[in-house]
Short mmCIF file of C-alpha atoms in Angstrom, two decimals:
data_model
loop_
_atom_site.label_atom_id
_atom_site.label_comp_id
_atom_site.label_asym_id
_atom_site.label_seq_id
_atom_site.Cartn_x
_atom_site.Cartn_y
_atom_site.Cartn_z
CA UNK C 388 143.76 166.12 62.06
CA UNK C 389 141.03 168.34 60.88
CA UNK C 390 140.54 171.14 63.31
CA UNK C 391 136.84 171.48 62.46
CA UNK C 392 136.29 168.30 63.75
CA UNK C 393 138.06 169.24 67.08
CA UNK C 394 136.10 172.55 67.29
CA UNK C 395 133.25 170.64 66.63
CA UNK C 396 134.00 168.61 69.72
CA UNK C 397 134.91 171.38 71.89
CA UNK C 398 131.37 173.34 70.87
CA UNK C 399 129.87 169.46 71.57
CA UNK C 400 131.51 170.24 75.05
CA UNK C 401 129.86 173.64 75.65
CA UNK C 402 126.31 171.73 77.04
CA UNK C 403 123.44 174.11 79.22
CA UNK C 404 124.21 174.71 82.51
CA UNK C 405 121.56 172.17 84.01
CA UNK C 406 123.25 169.31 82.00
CA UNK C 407 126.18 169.61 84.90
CA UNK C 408 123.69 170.83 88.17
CA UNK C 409 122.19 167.07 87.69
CA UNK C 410 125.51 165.33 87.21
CA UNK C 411 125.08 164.14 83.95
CA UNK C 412 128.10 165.83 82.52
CA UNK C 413 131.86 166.67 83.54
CA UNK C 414 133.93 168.86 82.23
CA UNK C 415 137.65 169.30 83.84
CA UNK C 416 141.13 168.32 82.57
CA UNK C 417 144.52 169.47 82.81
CA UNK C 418 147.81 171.44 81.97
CA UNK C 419 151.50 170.06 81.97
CA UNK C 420 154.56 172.34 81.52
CA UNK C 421 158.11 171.28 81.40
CA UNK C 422 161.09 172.74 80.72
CA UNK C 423 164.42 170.41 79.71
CA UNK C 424 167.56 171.04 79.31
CA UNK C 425 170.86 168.31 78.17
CA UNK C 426 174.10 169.13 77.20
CA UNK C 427 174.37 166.53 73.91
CA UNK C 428 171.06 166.76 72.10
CA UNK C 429 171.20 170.48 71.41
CA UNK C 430 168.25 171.12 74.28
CA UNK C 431 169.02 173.78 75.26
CA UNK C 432 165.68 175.46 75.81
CA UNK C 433 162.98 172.79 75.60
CA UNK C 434 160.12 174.46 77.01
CA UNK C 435 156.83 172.23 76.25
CA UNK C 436 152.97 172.03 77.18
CA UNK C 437 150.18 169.32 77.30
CA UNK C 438 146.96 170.20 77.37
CA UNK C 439 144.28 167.70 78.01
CA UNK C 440 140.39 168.50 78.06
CA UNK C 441 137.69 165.91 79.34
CA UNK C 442 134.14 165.31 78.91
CA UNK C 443 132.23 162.78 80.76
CA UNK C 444 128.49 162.34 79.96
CA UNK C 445 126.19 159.61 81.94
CA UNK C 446 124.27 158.26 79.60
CA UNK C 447 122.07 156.12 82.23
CA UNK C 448 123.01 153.70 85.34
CA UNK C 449 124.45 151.89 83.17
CA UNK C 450 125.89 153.55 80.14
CA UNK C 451 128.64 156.28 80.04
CA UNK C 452 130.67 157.97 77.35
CA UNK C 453 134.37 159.41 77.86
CA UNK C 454 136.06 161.80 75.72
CA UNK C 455 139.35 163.70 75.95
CA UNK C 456 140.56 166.30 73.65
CA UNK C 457 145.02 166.72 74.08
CA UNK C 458 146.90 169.58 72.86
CA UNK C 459 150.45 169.40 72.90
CA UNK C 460 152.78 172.14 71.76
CA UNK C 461 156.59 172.50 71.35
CA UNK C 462 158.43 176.06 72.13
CA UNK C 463 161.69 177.26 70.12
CA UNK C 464 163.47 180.10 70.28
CA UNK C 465 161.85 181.01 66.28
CA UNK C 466 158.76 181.30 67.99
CA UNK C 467 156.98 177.76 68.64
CA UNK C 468 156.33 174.88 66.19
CA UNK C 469 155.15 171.47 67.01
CA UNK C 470 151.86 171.75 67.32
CA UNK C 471 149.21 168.78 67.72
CA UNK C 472 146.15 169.01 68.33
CA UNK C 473 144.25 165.59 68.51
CA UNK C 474 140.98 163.50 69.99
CA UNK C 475 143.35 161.28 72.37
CA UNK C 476 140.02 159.19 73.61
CA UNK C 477 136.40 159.06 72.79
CA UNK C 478 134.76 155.42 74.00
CA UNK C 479 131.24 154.49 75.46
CA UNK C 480 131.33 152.45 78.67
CA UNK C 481 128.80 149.41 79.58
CA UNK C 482 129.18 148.54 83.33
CA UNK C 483 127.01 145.11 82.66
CA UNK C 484 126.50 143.86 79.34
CA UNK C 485 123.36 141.84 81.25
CA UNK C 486 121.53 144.74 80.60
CA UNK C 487 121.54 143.67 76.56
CA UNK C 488 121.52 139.62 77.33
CA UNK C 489 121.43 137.99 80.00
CA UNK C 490 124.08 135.30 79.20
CA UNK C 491 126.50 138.40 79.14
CA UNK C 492 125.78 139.43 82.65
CA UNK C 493 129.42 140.27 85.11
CA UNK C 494 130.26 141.28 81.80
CA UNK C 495 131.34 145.28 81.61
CA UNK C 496 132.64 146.87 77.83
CA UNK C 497 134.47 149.84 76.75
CA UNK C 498 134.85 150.28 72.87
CA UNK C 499 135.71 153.42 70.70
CA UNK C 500 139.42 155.03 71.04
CA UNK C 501 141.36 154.55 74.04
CA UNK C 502 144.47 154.25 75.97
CA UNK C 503 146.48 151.40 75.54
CA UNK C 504 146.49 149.49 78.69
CA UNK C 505 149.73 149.32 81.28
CA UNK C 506 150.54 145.65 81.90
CA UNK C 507 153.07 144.96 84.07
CA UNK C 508 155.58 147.52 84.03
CA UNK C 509 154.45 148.85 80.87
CA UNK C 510 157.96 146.88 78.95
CA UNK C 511 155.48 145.63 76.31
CA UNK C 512 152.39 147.65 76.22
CA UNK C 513 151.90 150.77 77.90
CA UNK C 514 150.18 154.02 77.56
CA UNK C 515 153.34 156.45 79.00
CA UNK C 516 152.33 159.75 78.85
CA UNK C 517 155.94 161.84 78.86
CA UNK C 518 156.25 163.04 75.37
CA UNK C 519 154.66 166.63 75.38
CA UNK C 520 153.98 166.95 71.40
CA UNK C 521 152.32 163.04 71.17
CA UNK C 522 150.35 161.05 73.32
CA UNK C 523 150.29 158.06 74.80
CA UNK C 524 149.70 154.92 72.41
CA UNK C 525 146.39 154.25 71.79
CA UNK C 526 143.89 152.54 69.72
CA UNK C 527 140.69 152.00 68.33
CA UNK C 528 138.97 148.74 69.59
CA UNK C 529 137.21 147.37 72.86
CA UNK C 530 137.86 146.08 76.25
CA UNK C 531 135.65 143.43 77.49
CA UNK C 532 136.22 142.51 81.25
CA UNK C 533 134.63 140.25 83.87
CA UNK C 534 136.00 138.25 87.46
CA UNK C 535 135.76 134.38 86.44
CA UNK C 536 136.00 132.38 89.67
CA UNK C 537 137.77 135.24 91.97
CA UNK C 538 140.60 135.80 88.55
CA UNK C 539 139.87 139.26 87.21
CA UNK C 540 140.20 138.67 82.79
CA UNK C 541 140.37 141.51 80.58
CA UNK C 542 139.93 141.58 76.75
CA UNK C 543 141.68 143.94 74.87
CA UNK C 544 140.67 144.13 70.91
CA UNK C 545 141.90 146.73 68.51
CA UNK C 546 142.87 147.10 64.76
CA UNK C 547 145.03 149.54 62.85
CA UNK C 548 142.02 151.48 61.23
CA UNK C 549 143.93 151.93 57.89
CA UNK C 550 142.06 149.07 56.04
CA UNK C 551 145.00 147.12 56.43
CA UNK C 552 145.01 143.96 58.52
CA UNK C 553 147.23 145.45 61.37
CA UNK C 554 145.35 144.05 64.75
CA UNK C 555 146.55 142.89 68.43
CA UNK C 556 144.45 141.04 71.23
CA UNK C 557 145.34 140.90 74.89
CA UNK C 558 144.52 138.67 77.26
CA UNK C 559 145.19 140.04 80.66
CA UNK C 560 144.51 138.04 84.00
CA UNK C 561 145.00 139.14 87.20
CA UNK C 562 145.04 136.18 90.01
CA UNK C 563 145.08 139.02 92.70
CA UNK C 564 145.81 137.96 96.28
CA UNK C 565 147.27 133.59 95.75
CA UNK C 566 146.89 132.41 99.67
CA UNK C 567 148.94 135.53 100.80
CA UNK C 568 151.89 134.30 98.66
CA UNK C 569 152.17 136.88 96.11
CA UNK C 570 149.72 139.08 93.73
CA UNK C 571 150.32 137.26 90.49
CA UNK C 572 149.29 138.63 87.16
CA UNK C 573 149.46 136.81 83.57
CA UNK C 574 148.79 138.22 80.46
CA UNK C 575 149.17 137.24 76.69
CA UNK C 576 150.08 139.52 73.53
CA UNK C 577 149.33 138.86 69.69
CA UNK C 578 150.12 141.19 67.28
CA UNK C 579 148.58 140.48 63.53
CA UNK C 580 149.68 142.38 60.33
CA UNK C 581 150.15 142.15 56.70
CA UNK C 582 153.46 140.49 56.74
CA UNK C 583 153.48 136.65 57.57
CA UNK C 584 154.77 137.10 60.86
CA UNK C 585 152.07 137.08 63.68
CA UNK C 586 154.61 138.16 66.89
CA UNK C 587 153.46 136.87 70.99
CA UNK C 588 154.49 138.10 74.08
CA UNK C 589 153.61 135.84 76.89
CA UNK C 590 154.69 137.27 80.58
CA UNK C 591 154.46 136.69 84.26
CA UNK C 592 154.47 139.19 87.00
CA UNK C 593 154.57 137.95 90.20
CA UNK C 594 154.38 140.84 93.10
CA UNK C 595 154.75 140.92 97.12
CA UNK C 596 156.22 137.63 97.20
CA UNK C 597 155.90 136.07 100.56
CA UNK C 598 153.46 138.80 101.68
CA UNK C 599 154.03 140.49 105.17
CA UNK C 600 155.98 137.48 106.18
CA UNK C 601 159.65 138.46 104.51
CA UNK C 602 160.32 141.21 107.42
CA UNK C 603 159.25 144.13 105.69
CA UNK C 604 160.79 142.85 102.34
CA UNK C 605 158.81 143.65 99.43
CA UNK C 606 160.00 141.40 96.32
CA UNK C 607 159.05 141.15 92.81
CA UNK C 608 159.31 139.46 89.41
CA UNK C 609 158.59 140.29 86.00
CA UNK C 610 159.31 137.41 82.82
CA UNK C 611 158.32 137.96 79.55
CA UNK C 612 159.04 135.68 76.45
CA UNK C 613 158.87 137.11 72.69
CA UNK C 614 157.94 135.19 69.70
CA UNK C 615 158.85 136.61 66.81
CA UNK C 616 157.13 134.19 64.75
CA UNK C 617 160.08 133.58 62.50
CA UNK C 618 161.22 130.24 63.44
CA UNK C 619 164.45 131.41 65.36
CA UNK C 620 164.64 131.31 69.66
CA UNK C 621 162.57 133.30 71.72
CA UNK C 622 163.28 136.73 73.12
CA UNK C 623 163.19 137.39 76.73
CA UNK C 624 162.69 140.35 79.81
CA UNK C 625 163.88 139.04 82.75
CA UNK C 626 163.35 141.88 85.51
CA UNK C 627 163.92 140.85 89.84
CA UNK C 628 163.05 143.66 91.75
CA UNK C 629 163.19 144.09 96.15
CA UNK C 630 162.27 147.24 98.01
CA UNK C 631 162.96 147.54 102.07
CA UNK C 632 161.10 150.34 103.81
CA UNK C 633 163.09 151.75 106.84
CA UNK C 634 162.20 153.91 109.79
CA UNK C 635 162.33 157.16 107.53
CA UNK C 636 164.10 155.95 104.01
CA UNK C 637 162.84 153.31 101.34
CA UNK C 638 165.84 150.94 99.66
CA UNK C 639 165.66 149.21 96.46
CA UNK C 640 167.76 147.80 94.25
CA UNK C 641 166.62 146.13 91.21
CA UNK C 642 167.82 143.86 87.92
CA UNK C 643 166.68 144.09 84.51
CA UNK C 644 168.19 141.94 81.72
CA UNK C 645 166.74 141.92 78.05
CA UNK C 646 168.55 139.65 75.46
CA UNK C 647 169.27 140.74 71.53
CA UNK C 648 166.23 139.72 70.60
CA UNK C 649 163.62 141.18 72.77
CA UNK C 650 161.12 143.38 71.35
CA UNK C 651 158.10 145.04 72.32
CA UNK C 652 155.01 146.88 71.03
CA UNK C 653 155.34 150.14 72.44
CA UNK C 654 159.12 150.23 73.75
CA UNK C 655 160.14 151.53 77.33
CA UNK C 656 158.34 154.07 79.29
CA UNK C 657 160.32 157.15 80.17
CA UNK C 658 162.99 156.35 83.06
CA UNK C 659 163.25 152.83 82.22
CA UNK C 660 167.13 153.10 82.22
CA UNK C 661 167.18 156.37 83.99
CA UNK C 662 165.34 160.10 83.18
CA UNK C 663 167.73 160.90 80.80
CA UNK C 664 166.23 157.88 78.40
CA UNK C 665 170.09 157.27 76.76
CA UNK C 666 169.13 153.59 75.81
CA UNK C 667 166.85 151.58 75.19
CA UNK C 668 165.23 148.46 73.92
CA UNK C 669 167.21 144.92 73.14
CA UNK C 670 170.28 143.58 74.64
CA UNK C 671 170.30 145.84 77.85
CA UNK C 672 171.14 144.84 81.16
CA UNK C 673 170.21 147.35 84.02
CA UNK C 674 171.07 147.47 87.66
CA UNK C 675 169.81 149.82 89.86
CA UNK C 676 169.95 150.89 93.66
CA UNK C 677 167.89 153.54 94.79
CA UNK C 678 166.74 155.25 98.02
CA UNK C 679 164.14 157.84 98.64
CA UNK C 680 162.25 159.64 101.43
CA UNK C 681 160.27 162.10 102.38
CA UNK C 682 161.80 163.08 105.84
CA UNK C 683 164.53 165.50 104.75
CA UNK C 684 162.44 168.47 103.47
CA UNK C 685 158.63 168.97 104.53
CA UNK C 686 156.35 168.03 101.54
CA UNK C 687 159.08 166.97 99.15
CA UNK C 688 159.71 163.25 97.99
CA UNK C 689 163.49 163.12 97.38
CA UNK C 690 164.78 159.95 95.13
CA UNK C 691 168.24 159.05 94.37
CA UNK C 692 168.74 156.05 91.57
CA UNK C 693 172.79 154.96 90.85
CA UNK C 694 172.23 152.75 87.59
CA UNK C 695 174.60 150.43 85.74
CA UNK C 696 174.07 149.78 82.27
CA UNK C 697 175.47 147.33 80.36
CA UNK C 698 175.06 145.13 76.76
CA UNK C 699 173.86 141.68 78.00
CA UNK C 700 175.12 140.08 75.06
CA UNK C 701 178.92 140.54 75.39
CA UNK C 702 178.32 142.47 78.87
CA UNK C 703 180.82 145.50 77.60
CA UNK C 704 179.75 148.26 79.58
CA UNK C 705 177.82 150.95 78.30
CA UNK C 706 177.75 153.67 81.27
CA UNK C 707 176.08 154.73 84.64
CA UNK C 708 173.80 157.18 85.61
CA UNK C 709 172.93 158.87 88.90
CA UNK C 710 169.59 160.34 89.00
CA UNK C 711 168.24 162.86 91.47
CA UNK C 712 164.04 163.95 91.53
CA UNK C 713 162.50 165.79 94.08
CA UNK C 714 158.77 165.53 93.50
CA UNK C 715 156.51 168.35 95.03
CA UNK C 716 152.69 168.97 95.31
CA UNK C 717 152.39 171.48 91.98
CA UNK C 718 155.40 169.16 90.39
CA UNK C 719 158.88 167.93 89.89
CA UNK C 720 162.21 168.46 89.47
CA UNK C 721 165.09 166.29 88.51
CA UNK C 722 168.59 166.08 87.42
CA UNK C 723 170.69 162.89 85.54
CA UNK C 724 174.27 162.98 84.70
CA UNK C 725 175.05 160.03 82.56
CA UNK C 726 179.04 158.58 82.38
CA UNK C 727 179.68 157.04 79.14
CA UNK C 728 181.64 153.92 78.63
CA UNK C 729 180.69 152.58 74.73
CA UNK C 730 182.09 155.27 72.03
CA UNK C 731 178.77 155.46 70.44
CA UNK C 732 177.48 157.30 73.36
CA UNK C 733 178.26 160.73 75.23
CA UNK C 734 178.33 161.94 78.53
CA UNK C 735 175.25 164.11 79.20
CA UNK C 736 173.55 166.34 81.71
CA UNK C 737 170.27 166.45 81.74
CA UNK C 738 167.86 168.50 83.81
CA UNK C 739 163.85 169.15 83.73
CA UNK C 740 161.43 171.19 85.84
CA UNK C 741 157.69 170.21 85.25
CA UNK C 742 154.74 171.58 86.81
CA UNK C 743 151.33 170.24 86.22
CA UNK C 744 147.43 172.27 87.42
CA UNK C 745 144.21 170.44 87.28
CA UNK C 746 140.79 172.11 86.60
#
């Protein structure tokens, strides 16, 4: 983008001192390094950063206005390319809407460029934030949101700024708490474009099942269908998750099944199928046990994943990965060594050390 524009902002940025003493602006944000290394995707020195900068400005009780500036750079061994430099967010927030009508009062708005929002388990829409050079997904639109009869409903709105016709809508509603039988979300995804095709996702999460009354058990499921809107069957994420919290160790195991012709808006977060992010997408059927803890070494969250991938299609195998992350206070480390069973893959170490500082 044009760096006199991001200047501009940053100068924008630079407001008198009084303007913070009274709490109508923040300034803070944040650094992210990382260092990765695998043995089959010639990274063999991938030393990164991510920058992010944030303004916050009230503009009264009711009105505030967000901005964050994110820098992300790549380091090679000729001296450092990959540089972007970009406005990742800049949106005003209304906390009641009642304040402009009264017919829209319980009603609260964001609109300008923003995140796109995690639903679910981010398999369809998410705004993951692991790729140093470019940011999380995001858009240009508006979030309306209100609580209609104890179900929280949010409104997502954007379109692809381009003057072409590229657009999606969300509707998002969260059922919260159902009689103390599970959390239960629902949400609904249209994407519009200039083809003919307008594509749906319609998915169910339903968390906690059984609240505290399973013995500690803590079980979950995810089901999303696709529409492609080209007259063929329907795509689908099938995802049954359970979690059992010992004395001093947490258990899980969990299985994830998408068919050939799943798709999704943003793809898979990192670690979807493991850190080392070997596959991805359609036609992938994932198992995987894990245990962690934090009793072993003071202050360090140790997490040990076995996963079992596999083509759900013709269920040929396509390998297994072990992955081992030890998260700290200032950051985390962690190591994957994936074990090939399809030719078009390879075996593959992979290692990272990130460390992150606020200020």
């Amino acid at each position: 983008m044009n760096k006199s524009i991001v200047l501009g902002l940053l100068l924008a940025m630079l407001v008198p001192t009084a303007a913070f003493a009274d709490g109508h602006v923040s300034l803070g944000g944040d650094v992210r390094l990382r260092y990765e290394y695998s043995d089959s995707s010639l990274l063999d020195n991938g030393l990164s950063a991510r920058t992010y900068i944030n303004l916050g400005a009230k503009i009264d009780d009711n009105t505030t206005f967000t901005s964050q500036v994110r820098h992300g750079y790549d380091f090679t061994s000729s001296g450092g390319t990959g540089d972007n430099f970009d406005i990742q967010q800049s949106y005003l927030s209304m906390a009641d809407l009642g304040a402009m009508a009264t017919f829209l009062e319980g009603w609260s708005m964001d609109i300008g460029r923003m995140n796109n929002p995690d639903l679910g388990s981010g398999r369809v829409v998410n705004s993951a934030d692991w790729n140093q050079l470019n940011g999380p997904a995001n858009h240009d639109g508006l979030k309306l949101s209100t609580t209609l009869g104890g179900v929280g409903f949010n409104l997502h709105y954007w379109g692809g700024n381009d003057g072409s016709d590229s657009n999606a809508m969300i509707f998002d509603f969260n059922l919260g708490d159902m009689s103390g039988f599970a959390d239960v979300g629902f949400y609904y995804v249209s994407e519009g474009g200039t083809g003919a095709a307008d594509p749906g996702w319609m998915a169910f999460n339903v968390d906690n099942i059984g609240g505290d009354n399973l013995m500690g058990l803590d079980l979950s499921i995810e089901y999303i269908s696709y529409d492609a809107d080209s007259g063929g069957d329907d795509g689908t994420l099938t995802t049954i998750s359970a979690g059992y919290q010992l004395d001093q160790f947490n258990l899980s195991v969990s299985s994830s099944v998408t068919d050939d012709l799943w798709a999704s808006v943003n793809g898979d977060p990192h670690g979807t199928h493991g850190i080392a992010d070997i596959v991805g997408g359609a036609d992938i059927d994932n198992m995987t046990i894990g245990v962690s803890t934090d009793a072993l070494m003071e202050g360090v969250e140790i997490t040990l994943n076995f996963i079992t991938l596999s083509t759900d299609s013709t269920g040929d195998d396509l390998g297994t990965e072990m992955d081992l992350i030890l998260d700290f206070s200032c950051g985390s480390l962690g190591y994957a060594s994936f074990s090939a069973d399809d030719a078009s893959l390879a075996d593959t170490d992979y290692i990272y050390w990130q460390s992150s500082y606020d200020f």
